[in-house]
């Protein structure tokens, strides 16, 4: 015969365990139902991949519950479960559900219970209507991420973009003459104004657009990283075509590429974690820093070649041009075909296109305003505006694609691609208007002067500096002739 004391102790232990289960269930929901998953979450699946999920349900109440799983974003994934699944009173049972990925993104699996016997007010506080019935959502949510199946074409696209950006950076280094950079930096107000616009104003502009349009973390990270990545050789070409200060443009591009090595991680580490993404997106700082170093090294190689072997740099630039054209063609054919999902995302979220236009366009405006406030010449105003609004989307794409895990890497690169689509539009309009203006509304003398000197720096053109003095150009022209050129230059504006 068992000892009565021992039986009493066992009874009390069972009572305490049962009471604890009831109380703990009551803390999570008012219907005393516990859910325990048998797999780890977040769950990572590929599009069109199907997985079976198993859950243990514990019912501490004397009521029959029917169970229904629901996916928060049905475009991302689908879930299937037998509609007759029910949980008997005081029952502990296992249930299975099948989840199938549909399109890349993140979603949550939510569990609902249905009963017509429970009438507590809490049921209607968090009720969910399904097929004309009242369903109560259990507090547990299970994150599911769906990523793309990346084939050979997709990997080729990533490789082509990396090669293209590295080649462009080598070419930029080969075109950068340190003597010109030193000459521009002797009057640092212009470059400092540009750096402030690029590394302070642009990230703040992107933050404003992100909060205004309420982007999800991956898209927000894409726009923010893009706004922190200024520069690029395209801005030098636009500065030349719009009669800007090309020497200032090249200097700002070089400085922005070098400063991005520290400024991009700094912005992401401070604002990125504290304001934008909290714990939803893990920012891999080591990967980002490694990628940036890998992208800056080609610039240094090009500069060393320009310094040691200037003749080699000319040959390299000449040889890289046809190669870069080939890569451009491949990116916009093979790359577009292998990444058609980008256009689906843009169609599903038109606010991405709106932000892709707003961020650079506001950058053009604010960059020009800052140059006016610091009393720069009109050529420098145009140059600083161009350098501020035009971002190095290639660096941003490589940075996001290589550093982030799927599906965040695929989702985030949509932002710089959208910006790359809209950024050239005002530049092309301005170039067309400027060419028409030169040919049809200017006098012959002014046309001759612009054709001879457009794209030169203020120093080379003999234009009036910020300090009010005139600078001789390389030909030693007289002050009187330079005054004529200043008047002509002012007329063009």
Coordinates of C-alpha atoms in Angstrom, one line a residue:
X1 CA 0.0 0.0 0.0
X2 CA 1.4 3.4 -1.0
X3 CA 2.3 5.9 1.7
X4 CA -0.6 8.5 2.2
X5 CA 2.0 11.3 2.6
X6 CA 3.6 10.4 -0.7
X7 CA 0.3 10.2 -2.5
X8 CA -0.7 13.6 -1.1
X9 CA 2.6 15.2 -2.2
X10 CA 2.1 13.7 -5.7
X11 CA -1.4 15.0 -5.8
X12 CA -0.3 18.5 -4.8
X13 CA 2.5 18.5 -7.4
X14 CA 0.0 17.5 -10.2
X15 CA -2.4 20.2 -9.0
X16 CA 0.4 22.9 -9.1
X17 CA 1.5 21.9 -12.6
X18 CA -2.0 21.9 -13.9
X19 CA -2.7 25.3 -12.2
X20 CA 0.5 26.7 -13.7
X21 CA -0.5 25.5 -17.2
X22 CA -3.9 27.2 -16.8
X23 CA -2.5 30.4 -15.5
X24 CA 0.2 30.6 -18.1
X25 CA -2.4 29.9 -20.8
X26 CA -4.5 32.6 -19.3
X27 CA -1.7 35.1 -19.6
X28 CA -1.4 34.5 -23.3
X29 CA -5.1 34.5 -24.2
X30 CA -8.4 34.4 -22.4
X31 CA -9.4 31.0 -23.8
X32 CA -6.7 28.9 -22.1
X33 CA -5.2 27.6 -25.3
X34 CA -1.5 27.1 -25.7
X35 CA 0.4 26.6 -29.0
X36 CA 3.9 25.1 -29.3
X37 CA 5.6 24.9 -32.7
X38 CA 7.8 21.9 -33.5
X39 CA 10.1 23.9 -35.9
X40 CA 12.2 27.0 -35.5
X41 CA 11.0 30.4 -36.6
X42 CA 11.6 32.6 -38.6
X43 CA 11.0 29.9 -41.2
X44 CA 12.9 30.3 -44.4
X45 CA 11.5 28.8 -47.6
X46 CA 11.9 29.4 -51.4
X47 CA 9.2 30.5 -53.7
X48 CA 7.1 27.5 -54.9
X49 CA 8.6 25.5 -52.1
X50 CA 6.2 23.7 -49.7
X51 CA 6.9 22.7 -46.1
X52 CA 4.8 20.9 -43.5
X53 CA 4.5 22.6 -40.1
X54 CA 3.6 20.8 -36.9
X55 CA 2.1 22.4 -33.8
X56 CA 1.0 21.1 -30.4
X57 CA -2.2 22.7 -29.1
X58 CA -3.2 22.4 -25.4
X59 CA -6.8 23.1 -24.5
X60 CA -7.3 23.9 -20.7
X61 CA -11.0 24.7 -21.1
X62 CA -14.1 22.5 -21.4
X63 CA -14.9 23.8 -24.8
X64 CA -14.4 22.5 -28.4
X65 CA -12.3 24.8 -30.5
X66 CA -11.8 24.7 -34.2
X67 CA -8.4 25.8 -35.5
X68 CA -7.6 27.9 -38.5
X69 CA -4.1 29.2 -39.7
X70 CA -4.0 32.5 -41.6
X71 CA -1.2 34.1 -43.5
X72 CA -0.9 37.9 -43.0
X73 CA 0.4 38.5 -46.6
X74 CA -1.3 36.0 -48.9
X75 CA 0.8 37.3 -51.9
X76 CA 3.9 36.0 -50.1
X77 CA 2.8 32.5 -49.0
X78 CA -0.2 30.2 -48.7
X79 CA -1.2 28.0 -45.9
X80 CA -3.4 24.9 -45.9
X81 CA -5.0 22.9 -43.1
X82 CA -7.9 20.5 -42.9
X83 CA -10.9 22.6 -42.0
X84 CA -12.3 19.9 -39.7
X85 CA -9.4 20.1 -37.3
X86 CA -10.8 20.7 -33.8
X87 CA -9.5 20.6 -30.3
X88 CA -11.6 18.8 -27.7
X89 CA -12.0 19.9 -24.1
X90 CA -8.9 19.4 -21.9
X91 CA -7.1 17.9 -25.0
X92 CA -3.5 18.1 -26.0
X93 CA -3.1 17.3 -29.7
X94 CA -0.7 17.8 -32.7
X95 CA -1.9 19.5 -35.8
X96 CA -0.1 20.0 -39.2
X97 CA -0.3 22.7 -41.8
X98 CA 1.3 23.1 -45.2
X99 CA 2.9 26.4 -46.2
X100 CA 3.9 27.2 -49.7
X101 CA 6.0 30.2 -50.8
X102 CA 4.5 32.4 -53.5
X103 CA 6.7 35.5 -53.8
X104 CA 9.7 36.9 -52.0
X105 CA 9.0 38.8 -48.9
X106 CA 8.1 38.4 -45.2
X107 CA 4.8 37.4 -43.6
X108 CA 3.4 36.0 -40.4
X109 CA 1.5 32.8 -39.7
X110 CA -1.3 33.5 -37.3
X111 CA -3.5 31.0 -35.5
X112 CA -7.2 31.5 -34.9
X113 CA -9.7 29.5 -32.8
X114 CA -13.5 29.4 -33.4
X115 CA -16.3 28.6 -31.0
X116 CA -19.9 29.7 -30.7
X117 CA -20.1 28.7 -27.1
X118 CA -17.7 31.4 -25.7
X119 CA -19.3 34.8 -25.2
X120 CA -16.7 36.7 -23.2
X121 CA -16.2 40.3 -24.4
X122 CA -12.5 39.6 -25.1
X123 CA -13.6 37.5 -28.1
X124 CA -14.9 40.6 -29.9
X125 CA -11.9 42.8 -28.9
X126 CA -9.6 40.8 -31.1
X127 CA -12.1 39.1 -33.3
X128 CA -11.4 38.0 -36.9
X129 CA -14.3 37.3 -39.3
X130 CA -13.8 34.3 -41.5
X131 CA -16.6 32.8 -43.6
X132 CA -19.3 34.6 -41.6
X133 CA -18.0 33.4 -38.2
X134 CA -16.2 35.0 -35.3
X135 CA -12.6 33.9 -34.9
X136 CA -10.3 34.8 -32.0
X137 CA -6.6 35.3 -32.9
X138 CA -4.1 33.7 -30.6
X139 CA -1.3 36.0 -29.5
X140 CA 1.6 34.0 -31.0
X141 CA 2.8 35.0 -34.5
X142 CA 5.3 33.0 -36.5
X143 CA 7.5 34.8 -39.1
X144 CA 8.0 33.2 -42.5
X145 CA 10.4 34.6 -45.1
X146 CA 10.2 33.6 -48.8
X147 CA 13.3 34.1 -51.0
X148 CA 13.9 33.6 -54.7
X149 CA 15.5 30.6 -56.2
X150 CA 18.6 32.2 -57.7
X151 CA 19.7 30.6 -60.9
X152 CA 22.8 31.0 -62.9
X153 CA 21.5 34.2 -64.6
X154 CA 20.8 35.9 -61.3
X155 CA 24.3 35.1 -60.0
X156 CA 25.7 36.3 -63.3
X157 CA 23.8 39.6 -62.9
X158 CA 25.3 40.1 -59.5
X159 CA 28.8 39.4 -60.8
X160 CA 28.3 41.7 -63.8
X161 CA 27.3 44.6 -61.5
X162 CA 30.3 44.1 -59.2
X163 CA 32.7 44.0 -62.2
X164 CA 31.0 47.0 -63.8
X165 CA 31.3 49.1 -60.6
X166 CA 35.0 48.0 -60.1
X167 CA 35.8 49.0 -63.7
X168 CA 34.1 52.3 -63.3
X169 CA 36.0 53.0 -60.1
X170 CA 39.3 52.1 -61.8
X171 CA 38.5 54.5 -64.6
X172 CA 37.5 57.2 -62.1
X173 CA 40.9 56.8 -60.4
X174 CA 42.7 56.9 -63.7
X175 CA 40.9 60.2 -64.6
X176 CA 41.6 61.8 -61.3
X177 CA 44.6 64.1 -61.4
X178 CA 45.9 64.9 -57.9
X179 CA 47.2 68.3 -59.0
X180 CA 43.7 69.3 -60.0
X181 CA 42.2 68.0 -56.7
X182 CA 44.8 69.9 -54.7
X183 CA 44.0 73.1 -56.6
X184 CA 40.3 72.8 -55.9
X185 CA 40.9 72.0 -52.2
X186 CA 42.8 75.2 -51.8
X187 CA 39.3 76.9 -51.9
X188 CA 37.5 74.4 -49.7
X189 CA 34.2 76.1 -49.3
X190 CA 32.8 74.5 -52.5
X191 CA 33.9 70.9 -51.7
X192 CA 32.8 71.3 -48.0
X193 CA 29.4 72.5 -49.2
X194 CA 29.1 69.5 -51.5
X195 CA 30.2 67.1 -48.8
X196 CA 27.6 68.5 -46.4
X197 CA 24.9 68.2 -49.0
X198 CA 25.9 64.7 -49.9
X199 CA 26.5 63.1 -46.5
X200 CA 24.1 65.2 -44.3
X201 CA 21.2 66.5 -46.4
X202 CA 20.7 63.4 -48.6
X203 CA 20.4 60.9 -45.8
X204 CA 18.0 63.2 -44.0
X205 CA 16.0 63.7 -47.2
X206 CA 15.8 59.9 -47.6
X207 CA 14.6 59.6 -43.9
X208 CA 11.8 62.1 -44.5
X209 CA 10.6 60.2 -47.6
X210 CA 10.9 56.8 -45.9
X211 CA 8.7 58.0 -42.9
X212 CA 6.3 59.9 -45.2
X213 CA 5.6 56.8 -47.3
X214 CA 5.9 54.3 -44.4
X215 CA 8.2 51.7 -46.1
X216 CA 8.8 48.3 -44.8
X217 CA 12.3 47.8 -43.3
X218 CA 13.9 46.2 -46.4
X219 CA 12.8 49.0 -48.8
X220 CA 13.7 51.6 -46.2
X221 CA 17.2 50.2 -45.8
X222 CA 17.5 50.3 -49.6
X223 CA 16.6 54.0 -50.0
X224 CA 18.7 54.9 -46.9
X225 CA 21.8 53.1 -48.1
X226 CA 21.4 54.6 -51.6
X227 CA 21.1 58.1 -50.1
X228 CA 24.4 57.5 -48.1
X229 CA 26.2 56.5 -51.3
X230 CA 27.0 59.7 -53.3
X231 CA 29.3 60.2 -56.3
X232 CA 29.9 58.3 -59.5
X233 CA 31.3 59.1 -62.9
X234 CA 27.8 60.0 -64.2
X235 CA 27.9 63.2 -62.3
X236 CA 31.1 64.2 -63.9
X237 CA 29.6 63.7 -67.4
X238 CA 26.5 65.7 -66.5
X239 CA 28.6 68.5 -65.0
X240 CA 30.5 68.8 -68.3
X241 CA 27.4 68.7 -70.5
X242 CA 25.7 71.4 -68.4
X243 CA 28.8 73.7 -68.3
X244 CA 29.6 73.0 -64.6
X245 CA 32.9 73.0 -62.8
X246 CA 34.3 69.6 -63.8
X247 CA 37.3 69.9 -61.6
X248 CA 35.1 70.5 -58.6
X249 CA 32.9 67.6 -59.8
X250 CA 35.8 65.2 -60.0
X251 CA 37.2 66.3 -56.6
X252 CA 33.8 65.8 -55.0
X253 CA 33.3 62.4 -56.5
X254 CA 36.7 61.3 -55.3
X255 CA 36.1 62.7 -51.8
X256 CA 32.7 61.1 -51.6
X257 CA 33.9 57.7 -52.5
X258 CA 36.6 57.8 -49.9
X259 CA 34.4 59.3 -47.2
X260 CA 31.7 56.7 -47.8
X261 CA 34.0 54.1 -46.3
X262 CA 33.3 55.7 -43.0
X263 CA 30.1 57.6 -43.4
X264 CA 27.9 54.7 -44.7
X265 CA 28.6 52.4 -41.7
X266 CA 28.3 55.4 -39.4
X267 CA 24.8 56.3 -40.7
X268 CA 23.6 52.7 -40.7
X269 CA 25.0 52.0 -37.2
X270 CA 23.4 55.1 -35.6
X271 CA 20.2 55.9 -37.5
X272 CA 19.8 52.5 -39.0
X273 CA 19.5 50.6 -35.7
X274 CA 18.0 53.2 -33.4
X275 CA 15.4 54.8 -35.7
X276 CA 14.6 52.8 -38.8
X277 CA 14.8 49.1 -38.3
X278 CA 15.1 48.3 -34.6
X279 CA 15.3 44.5 -34.6
X280 CA 13.4 43.6 -37.8
X281 CA 16.4 43.8 -40.1
X282 CA 19.9 42.8 -38.9
X283 CA 22.4 45.1 -40.5
X284 CA 25.7 43.1 -41.2
X285 CA 28.3 45.9 -40.5
X286 CA 31.3 43.6 -41.1
X287 CA 30.0 42.6 -44.5
X288 CA 29.2 46.2 -45.4
X289 CA 32.6 47.5 -44.4
X290 CA 34.3 44.6 -46.3
X291 CA 32.3 45.4 -49.4
X292 CA 33.1 49.1 -49.2
X293 CA 36.8 48.4 -48.9
X294 CA 36.6 46.2 -51.9
X295 CA 34.9 48.9 -53.9
X296 CA 37.4 51.7 -52.9
X297 CA 40.5 49.7 -53.7
X298 CA 39.9 50.0 -57.5
X299 CA 39.8 53.8 -57.1
X300 CA 43.2 53.7 -55.4
X301 CA 44.6 51.4 -58.1
X302 CA 43.5 53.9 -60.8
X303 CA 45.0 56.8 -58.9
X304 CA 48.3 55.1 -58.5
X305 CA 48.4 54.3 -62.2
X306 CA 47.5 58.0 -63.0
X307 CA 50.3 59.1 -60.6
X308 CA 53.0 56.7 -61.7
X309 CA 52.1 56.0 -65.3
X310 CA 49.8 58.7 -66.7
X311 CA 50.2 57.3 -70.2
X312 CA 49.0 53.9 -69.0
X313 CA 45.9 55.5 -67.5
X314 CA 44.9 56.9 -70.9
X315 CA 45.2 53.5 -72.4
X316 CA 43.3 51.9 -69.6
X317 CA 40.4 54.4 -69.9
X318 CA 40.4 53.9 -73.7
X319 CA 40.3 50.1 -73.3
X320 CA 37.7 50.1 -70.5
X321 CA 35.1 52.1 -72.5
X322 CA 34.1 49.3 -74.9
X323 CA 34.3 46.7 -72.2
X324 CA 32.0 48.8 -70.0
X325 CA 29.6 49.2 -72.9
X326 CA 29.4 45.4 -73.2
X327 CA 28.7 45.0 -69.5
X328 CA 26.0 47.7 -69.7
X329 CA 24.3 45.9 -72.5
X330 CA 24.5 42.6 -70.5
X331 CA 23.1 44.2 -67.4
X332 CA 20.2 45.8 -69.1
X333 CA 19.3 42.5 -71.0
X334 CA 20.4 39.5 -69.1
X335 CA 20.2 41.3 -65.8
X336 CA 16.7 42.6 -66.4
X337 CA 15.4 39.2 -67.6
X338 CA 16.8 37.4 -64.5
X339 CA 15.4 40.0 -62.1
X340 CA 11.9 40.6 -63.4
X341 CA 10.6 40.3 -59.9
X342 CA 11.8 43.9 -59.4
X343 CA 9.1 45.2 -61.8
X344 CA 6.5 43.1 -59.9
X345 CA 7.5 44.7 -56.7
X346 CA 7.4 48.2 -58.2
X347 CA 3.9 47.4 -59.6
X348 CA 2.7 46.1 -56.3
X349 CA 4.2 49.1 -54.4
X350 CA 4.0 52.2 -56.6
X351 CA 5.3 54.3 -53.6
X352 CA 8.7 52.8 -54.5
X353 CA 8.6 54.6 -57.8
X354 CA 7.5 57.9 -56.1
X355 CA 10.4 57.7 -53.7
X356 CA 12.8 56.8 -56.5
X357 CA 11.9 60.2 -58.0
X358 CA 11.5 62.3 -54.8
X359 CA 14.9 61.4 -53.2
X360 CA 17.2 62.6 -56.0
X361 CA 14.9 65.5 -57.2
X362 CA 14.8 67.0 -53.7
X363 CA 18.6 66.4 -53.5
X364 CA 19.1 68.5 -56.7
X365 CA 17.0 71.3 -55.2
X366 CA 18.6 71.3 -51.7
X367 CA 22.1 70.9 -53.0
X368 CA 21.7 74.0 -55.3
X369 CA 20.2 75.9 -52.4
X370 CA 23.2 75.1 -50.1
X371 CA 25.6 76.3 -52.8
X372 CA 23.7 79.6 -53.2
X373 CA 23.7 80.1 -49.4
X374 CA 27.5 79.6 -49.3
X375 CA 27.8 82.1 -52.2
X376 CA 29.3 79.8 -54.9
X377 CA 29.5 80.8 -58.5
X378 CA 26.7 79.6 -60.8
X379 CA 28.9 77.0 -62.3
X380 CA 29.6 75.6 -58.9
X381 CA 25.9 75.8 -57.9
X382 CA 25.0 73.6 -60.9
X383 CA 27.9 71.2 -60.0
X384 CA 27.0 70.9 -56.4
X385 CA 23.3 70.3 -57.2
X386 CA 24.2 67.6 -59.6
X387 CA 26.7 65.9 -57.2
X388 CA 24.1 66.0 -54.4
X389 CA 21.2 64.5 -56.3
X390 CA 23.1 61.8 -58.3
X391 CA 23.9 58.8 -56.1
X392 CA 26.2 56.0 -56.8
X393 CA 23.5 53.4 -57.2
X394 CA 26.0 50.8 -58.3
X395 CA 27.8 50.9 -55.0
X396 CA 24.4 50.7 -53.2
X397 CA 23.3 47.7 -55.2
X398 CA 26.5 45.8 -54.6
X399 CA 26.5 46.7 -50.9
X400 CA 22.9 45.5 -50.4
X401 CA 23.1 42.5 -52.6
X402 CA 26.3 41.1 -51.1
X403 CA 25.8 42.1 -47.5
X404 CA 22.2 41.3 -46.6
X405 CA 20.6 37.9 -46.3
X406 CA 17.7 36.8 -48.5
X407 CA 15.0 38.0 -49.1
X408 CA 16.2 41.4 -47.7
X409 CA 18.9 41.7 -50.3
X410 CA 16.5 41.2 -53.2
X411 CA 13.9 43.5 -51.8
X412 CA 16.3 46.3 -50.8
X413 CA 18.0 46.7 -54.2
X414 CA 14.7 47.7 -55.7
X415 CA 15.1 51.2 -54.1
X416 CA 18.4 52.1 -55.8
X417 CA 17.2 50.7 -59.1
X418 CA 14.0 52.9 -58.9
X419 CA 16.2 55.9 -58.2
X420 CA 18.5 55.0 -61.1
X421 CA 15.5 55.0 -63.4
X422 CA 14.2 58.5 -62.5
X423 CA 17.5 60.3 -61.8
X424 CA 18.6 60.9 -65.4
X425 CA 15.2 62.4 -66.5
X426 CA 15.7 66.0 -65.2
X427 CA 19.4 65.8 -66.3
X428 CA 18.4 64.9 -69.9
X429 CA 15.7 67.6 -69.9
X430 CA 18.2 70.2 -68.7
X431 CA 20.8 69.1 -71.3
X432 CA 18.2 69.3 -74.2
X433 CA 17.1 72.8 -73.0
X434 CA 20.6 74.0 -72.6
X435 CA 21.6 72.8 -76.1
X436 CA 18.6 74.5 -77.6
X437 CA 19.3 77.7 -75.6
X438 CA 22.9 77.8 -76.8
X439 CA 22.0 77.4 -80.5
X440 CA 18.9 79.6 -80.8
X441 CA 19.0 82.3 -78.2
X442 CA 22.6 83.2 -77.8
X443 CA 24.8 85.6 -79.7
X444 CA 27.7 84.3 -81.7
X445 CA 30.4 85.5 -79.3
X446 CA 28.8 83.9 -76.4
X447 CA 28.4 80.6 -78.3
X448 CA 32.1 80.7 -79.2
X449 CA 33.1 81.3 -75.6
X450 CA 30.9 78.5 -74.2
X451 CA 32.0 76.0 -76.8
X452 CA 35.6 76.8 -76.0
X453 CA 35.3 76.8 -72.2
X454 CA 32.2 74.8 -71.1
X455 CA 33.1 72.2 -68.6
X456 CA 36.2 74.0 -67.4
X457 CA 36.8 74.9 -63.7
X458 CA 36.5 78.4 -62.6
X459 CA 40.3 78.6 -62.2
X460 CA 40.9 77.4 -65.8
X461 CA 38.3 79.8 -67.3
X462 CA 39.6 82.8 -65.5
X463 CA 36.2 83.4 -63.8
X464 CA 35.8 85.6 -60.8
X465 CA 36.5 83.7 -57.6
X466 CA 34.6 83.8 -54.4
X467 CA 37.2 86.3 -53.0
X468 CA 36.4 88.8 -55.8
X469 CA 39.8 88.3 -57.6
X470 CA 40.4 87.2 -61.1
X471 CA 42.6 84.2 -61.9
X472 CA 44.8 83.9 -65.0
X473 CA 44.2 80.8 -67.1
X474 CA 47.0 78.7 -68.6
X475 CA 47.4 81.0 -71.6
X476 CA 48.1 84.1 -69.4
X477 CA 45.2 86.0 -70.8
X478 CA 44.7 89.6 -69.7
X479 CA 42.3 90.8 -67.0
X480 CA 40.3 92.8 -69.6
X481 CA 39.8 89.7 -71.7
X482 CA 38.8 87.7 -68.6
X483 CA 36.3 90.4 -67.7
X484 CA 34.7 89.9 -71.1
X485 CA 34.5 86.2 -70.4
X486 CA 33.0 86.8 -67.0
X487 CA 30.3 89.0 -68.6
X488 CA 29.7 86.3 -71.2
X489 CA 29.5 83.7 -68.6
X490 CA 26.9 85.7 -66.6
X491 CA 24.8 86.2 -69.7
X492 CA 24.6 82.5 -70.2
X493 CA 22.9 82.2 -66.8

